[in-house]
């Protein structure tokens, strides 16, 4: 899991070898974050979610892969 600043993509490497990427502007709480904040991401031991401590943002990996990048009301905008 890392932030690729040159491509402006959050990249998640799954346990099965697949790679999932998305631009931070798609995700609630990540839009407008600095590169340093985006790079400060961690994956808990369970490997089922991602967390940005400085932004107080969490996402479940299955939800991200399903295209859920925020609350229903936020995504409706």
Coordinates of C-alpha atoms in Angstrom, one line a residue:
X1 CA 0.0 0.0 0.0
X2 CA 1.5 3.3 -1.0
X3 CA 0.9 6.7 -2.6
X4 CA 2.5 7.2 -6.0
X5 CA 2.9 11.0 -6.1
X6 CA 4.2 11.1 -9.7
X7 CA 1.0 9.4 -10.9
X8 CA -1.3 10.8 -8.1
X9 CA -2.5 7.3 -7.3
X10 CA -3.1 5.3 -4.2
X11 CA -1.9 1.8 -4.9
X12 CA -3.0 -1.3 -3.0
X13 CA -1.2 -4.6 -3.8
X14 CA -3.6 -7.5 -2.8
X15 CA -2.5 -10.7 -1.3
X16 CA -3.3 -12.6 -4.5
X17 CA -0.9 -10.4 -6.5
X18 CA -3.6 -8.2 -8.1
X19 CA -3.0 -4.4 -7.9
X20 CA -5.8 -1.9 -7.3
X21 CA -5.2 1.9 -7.9
X22 CA -7.4 5.0 -7.5
X23 CA -6.8 8.7 -7.5
X24 CA -7.2 10.3 -4.1
X25 CA -9.6 12.9 -5.4
X26 CA -12.2 10.1 -5.7
X27 CA -12.2 9.3 -2.0
X28 CA -14.0 11.2 0.8
X29 CA -11.4 12.7 3.1
X30 CA -8.5 12.3 0.7
X31 CA -9.4 15.0 -1.8
X32 CA -7.2 18.0 -1.3
X33 CA -4.8 16.1 1.0
X34 CA -1.1 16.9 0.7
X35 CA 1.3 14.3 -0.8
X36 CA 2.8 13.9 2.7
X37 CA -0.6 13.2 4.2
X38 CA -1.4 10.7 1.4
X39 CA 1.9 8.9 1.9
X40 CA 1.2 8.5 5.6
X41 CA -1.0 5.4 5.1
X42 CA -0.9 2.1 6.9
X43 CA -2.5 -1.3 6.6
X44 CA -3.5 -3.0 9.8
X45 CA -2.4 -6.6 10.3
X46 CA -5.8 -8.0 9.2
X47 CA -5.1 -6.5 5.7
X48 CA -8.8 -5.7 5.3
X49 CA -8.6 -1.9 5.5
X50 CA -6.4 1.1 5.0
X51 CA -5.9 4.1 7.4
X52 CA -4.6 7.6 7.1
X53 CA -3.9 8.7 10.7
X54 CA -3.3 12.4 10.0
X55 CA -6.5 12.7 8.0
X56 CA -8.6 10.4 10.3
X57 CA -9.7 8.4 7.2
X58 CA -10.4 4.7 7.0
X59 CA -11.6 2.6 4.1
X60 CA -12.3 -1.1 3.8
X61 CA -10.4 -2.7 0.9
X62 CA -13.5 -4.6 -0.3
X63 CA -15.5 -1.4 -0.4
X64 CA -12.8 0.4 -2.4
X65 CA -12.6 -2.4 -4.9
X66 CA -16.4 -2.2 -5.2
X67 CA -16.2 1.5 -6.0
X68 CA -17.4 2.8 -2.6
X69 CA -15.2 5.8 -2.0
X70 CA -17.3 7.6 0.7
X71 CA -20.7 7.8 2.2
X72 CA -23.9 7.6 0.0
X73 CA -24.5 11.3 0.4
X74 CA -20.9 12.3 -0.4
X75 CA -20.9 10.0 -3.5
X76 CA -24.2 11.5 -4.7
X77 CA -22.5 14.9 -5.1

